[in-house]
Short mmCIF file of C-alpha atoms in Angstrom, two decimals:
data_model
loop_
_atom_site.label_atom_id
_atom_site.label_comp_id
_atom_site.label_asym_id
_atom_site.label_seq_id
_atom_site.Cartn_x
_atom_site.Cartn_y
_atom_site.Cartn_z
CA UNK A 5 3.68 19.52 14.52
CA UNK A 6 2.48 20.80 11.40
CA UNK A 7 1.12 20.31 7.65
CA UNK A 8 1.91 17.18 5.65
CA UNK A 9 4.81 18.25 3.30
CA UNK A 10 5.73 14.91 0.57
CA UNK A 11 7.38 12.88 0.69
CA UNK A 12 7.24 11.60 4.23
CA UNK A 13 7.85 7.80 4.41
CA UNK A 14 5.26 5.62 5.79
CA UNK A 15 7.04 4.13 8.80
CA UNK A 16 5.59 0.74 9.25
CA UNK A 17 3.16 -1.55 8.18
CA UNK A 18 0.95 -1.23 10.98
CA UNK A 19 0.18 2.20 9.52
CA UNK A 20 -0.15 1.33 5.80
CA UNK A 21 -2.44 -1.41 7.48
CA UNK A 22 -4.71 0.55 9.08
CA UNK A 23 -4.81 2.88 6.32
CA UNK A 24 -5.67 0.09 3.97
CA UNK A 25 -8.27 -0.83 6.19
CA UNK A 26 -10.11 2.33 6.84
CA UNK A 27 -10.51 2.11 2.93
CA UNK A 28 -11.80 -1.10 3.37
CA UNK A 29 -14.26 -0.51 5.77
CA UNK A 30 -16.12 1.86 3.12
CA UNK A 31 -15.66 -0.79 0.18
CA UNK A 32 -16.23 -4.00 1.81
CA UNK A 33 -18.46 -6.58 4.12
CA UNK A 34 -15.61 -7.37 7.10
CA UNK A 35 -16.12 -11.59 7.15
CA UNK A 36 -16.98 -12.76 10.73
CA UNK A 37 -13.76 -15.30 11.19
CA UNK A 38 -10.10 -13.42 10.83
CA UNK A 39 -6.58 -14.77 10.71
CA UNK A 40 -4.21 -14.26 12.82
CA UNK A 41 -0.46 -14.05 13.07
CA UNK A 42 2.09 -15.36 15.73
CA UNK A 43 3.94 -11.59 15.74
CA UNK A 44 0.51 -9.80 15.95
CA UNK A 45 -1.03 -9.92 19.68
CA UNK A 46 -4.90 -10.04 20.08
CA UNK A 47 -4.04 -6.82 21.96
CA UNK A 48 -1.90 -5.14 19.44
CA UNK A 49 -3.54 -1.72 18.77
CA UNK A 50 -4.31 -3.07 14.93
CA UNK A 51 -4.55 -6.46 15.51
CA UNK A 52 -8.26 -6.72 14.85
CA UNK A 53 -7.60 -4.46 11.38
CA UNK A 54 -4.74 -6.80 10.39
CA UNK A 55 -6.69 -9.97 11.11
CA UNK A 56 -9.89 -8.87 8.90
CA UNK A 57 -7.67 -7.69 5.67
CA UNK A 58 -5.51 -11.57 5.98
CA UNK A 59 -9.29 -12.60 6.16
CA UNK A 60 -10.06 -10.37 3.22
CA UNK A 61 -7.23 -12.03 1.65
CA UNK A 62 -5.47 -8.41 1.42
CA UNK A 63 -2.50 -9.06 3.09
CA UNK A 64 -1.12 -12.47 3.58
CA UNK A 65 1.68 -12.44 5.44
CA UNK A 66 4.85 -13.68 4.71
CA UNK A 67 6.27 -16.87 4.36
CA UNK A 68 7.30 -18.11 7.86
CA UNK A 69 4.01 -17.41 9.08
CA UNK A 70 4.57 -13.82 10.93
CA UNK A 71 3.75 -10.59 9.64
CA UNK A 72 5.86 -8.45 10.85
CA UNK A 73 3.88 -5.44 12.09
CA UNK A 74 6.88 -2.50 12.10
CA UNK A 75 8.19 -3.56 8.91
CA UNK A 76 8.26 -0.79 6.44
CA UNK A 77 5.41 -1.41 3.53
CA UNK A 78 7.03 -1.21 0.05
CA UNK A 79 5.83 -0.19 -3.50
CA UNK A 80 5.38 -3.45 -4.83
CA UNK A 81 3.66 -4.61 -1.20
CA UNK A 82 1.20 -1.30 -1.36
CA UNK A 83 0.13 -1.95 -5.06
CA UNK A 84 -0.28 -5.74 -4.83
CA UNK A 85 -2.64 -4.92 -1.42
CA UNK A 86 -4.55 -2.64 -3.72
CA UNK A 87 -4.81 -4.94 -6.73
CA UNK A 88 -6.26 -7.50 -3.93
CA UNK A 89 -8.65 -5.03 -2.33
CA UNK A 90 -10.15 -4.36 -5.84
CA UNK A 91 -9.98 -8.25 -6.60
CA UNK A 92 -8.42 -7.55 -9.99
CA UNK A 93 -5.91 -10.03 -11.57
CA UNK A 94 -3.25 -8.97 -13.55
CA UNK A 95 -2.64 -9.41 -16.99
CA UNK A 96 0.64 -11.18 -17.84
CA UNK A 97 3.91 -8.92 -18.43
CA UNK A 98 4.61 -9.58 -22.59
CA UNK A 99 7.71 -7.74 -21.48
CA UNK A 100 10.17 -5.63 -19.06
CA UNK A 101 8.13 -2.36 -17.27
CA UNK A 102 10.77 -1.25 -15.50
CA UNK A 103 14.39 -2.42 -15.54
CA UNK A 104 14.63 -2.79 -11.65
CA UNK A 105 11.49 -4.92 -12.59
CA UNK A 106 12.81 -8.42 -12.79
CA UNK A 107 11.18 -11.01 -15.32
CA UNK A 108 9.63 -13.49 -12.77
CA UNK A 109 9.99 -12.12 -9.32
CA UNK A 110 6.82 -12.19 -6.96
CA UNK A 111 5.76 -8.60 -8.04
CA UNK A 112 6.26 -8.37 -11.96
CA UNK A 113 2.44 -8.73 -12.91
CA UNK A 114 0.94 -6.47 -10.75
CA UNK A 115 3.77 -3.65 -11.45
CA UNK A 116 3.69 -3.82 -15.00
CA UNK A 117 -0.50 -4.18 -15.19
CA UNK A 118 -0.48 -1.01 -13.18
CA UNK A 119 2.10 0.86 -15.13
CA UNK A 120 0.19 -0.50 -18.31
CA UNK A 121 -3.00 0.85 -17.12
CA UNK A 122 -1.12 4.26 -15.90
CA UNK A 123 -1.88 2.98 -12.32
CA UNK A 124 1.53 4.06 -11.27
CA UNK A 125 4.81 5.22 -12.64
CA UNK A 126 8.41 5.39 -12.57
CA UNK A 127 11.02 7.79 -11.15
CA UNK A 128 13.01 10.05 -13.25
CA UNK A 129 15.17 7.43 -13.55
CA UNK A 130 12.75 5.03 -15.33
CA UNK A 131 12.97 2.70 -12.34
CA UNK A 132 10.18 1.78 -10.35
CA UNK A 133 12.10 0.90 -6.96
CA UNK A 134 9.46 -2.04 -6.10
CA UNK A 135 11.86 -2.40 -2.97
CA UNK A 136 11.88 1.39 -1.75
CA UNK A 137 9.12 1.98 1.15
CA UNK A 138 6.17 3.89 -0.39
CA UNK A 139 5.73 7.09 1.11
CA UNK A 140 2.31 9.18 2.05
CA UNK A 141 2.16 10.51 -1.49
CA UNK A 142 3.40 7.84 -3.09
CA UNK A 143 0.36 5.69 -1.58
CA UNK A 144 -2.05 7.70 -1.73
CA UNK A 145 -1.34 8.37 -5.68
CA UNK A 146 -1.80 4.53 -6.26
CA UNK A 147 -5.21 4.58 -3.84
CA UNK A 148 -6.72 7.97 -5.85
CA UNK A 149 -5.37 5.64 -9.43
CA UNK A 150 -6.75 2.28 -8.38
CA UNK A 151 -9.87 3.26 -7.11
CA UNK A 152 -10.70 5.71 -9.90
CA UNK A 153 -10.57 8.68 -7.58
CA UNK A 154 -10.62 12.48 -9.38
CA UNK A 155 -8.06 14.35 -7.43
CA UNK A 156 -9.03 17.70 -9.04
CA UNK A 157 -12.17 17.12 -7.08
CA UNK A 158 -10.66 16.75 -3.50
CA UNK A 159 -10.37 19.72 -1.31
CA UNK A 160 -7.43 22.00 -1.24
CA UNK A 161 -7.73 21.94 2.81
CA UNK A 162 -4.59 21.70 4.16
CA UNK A 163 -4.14 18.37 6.46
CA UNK A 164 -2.32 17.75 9.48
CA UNK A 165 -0.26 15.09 10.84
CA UNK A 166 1.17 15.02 14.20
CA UNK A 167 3.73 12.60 12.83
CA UNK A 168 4.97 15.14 10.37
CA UNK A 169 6.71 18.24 11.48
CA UNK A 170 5.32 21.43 9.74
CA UNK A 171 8.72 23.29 7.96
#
């Protein structure tokens, strides 16, 4: 196992979850009462994280009820948990972000506020790929945006993963 090297794709939304949540930990009061899902055990190994951000109102599942634990997080799914975690509400789209963007669908607002406010971006491509699973740097770009973080004050220290292999 080795360094992180970009882009490695976040494999489920149990991680994304608990990532979410460690920043939550630092930016929020955790509410006594939590949700709960029918897919998530009370012994899952982020159960209790995934219960206080539905509680948080973070992450809401989806809608038959379940959330779906090893399901891949997207890029519209990361942003939107971000725009909740600040408790910001979008301003309406006056017109098309991105054309993989589609006028209505449940993501629009949030993608185009954030590409408005320079949030997040497209590909090459000028396509956002709301669908595509975010990866590390892909998510933690929209974290160090949203939550006004200075990257060129972070440390250079190289981090390791053991879910990455080092190259």
């Amino acid at each position: 196992w080795g360094c992180f090297l970009p882009p490695h794709p976040i494999a489920s939304r149990v991680l994304i979850t608990a990532t979410a949540f460690d920043l939550s930990q630092a930016l929020f009061t955790l509410s006594a009462s939590a949700a709960s899902f029918p897919d998530v055990p009370r012994d899952h190994p982020f159960g209790a994280s995934i219960a206080v951000l539905a509680d948080m109102k973070i992450v809401s599942g989806n809608p038959d009820g379940n959330f779906y634990p090893a399901k891949p997080v997207n890029r519209a799914e990361f942003l939107i948990m971000l725009y909740r975690a600040k408790g910001w509400t979008p301003s309406a789209p006056s017109s098309t972000c991105f054309p993989d963007v589609s006028r209505g669908s449940w993501y629009e607002a949030v993608v185009c506020d954030a590409s408005a406010k320079g949030y997040v971006g497209g590909y090459p491509d000028g396509k956002f790929r709301p669908e595509k699973e975010v990866n590390r740097v892909e998510s933690l770009k929209m974290i160090f945006k949203t939550f006004g973080y200075d990257s060129t004050k972070t440390s250079s220290k190289t981090l390791t993963y053991i879910d990455v292999q080092s190259s």
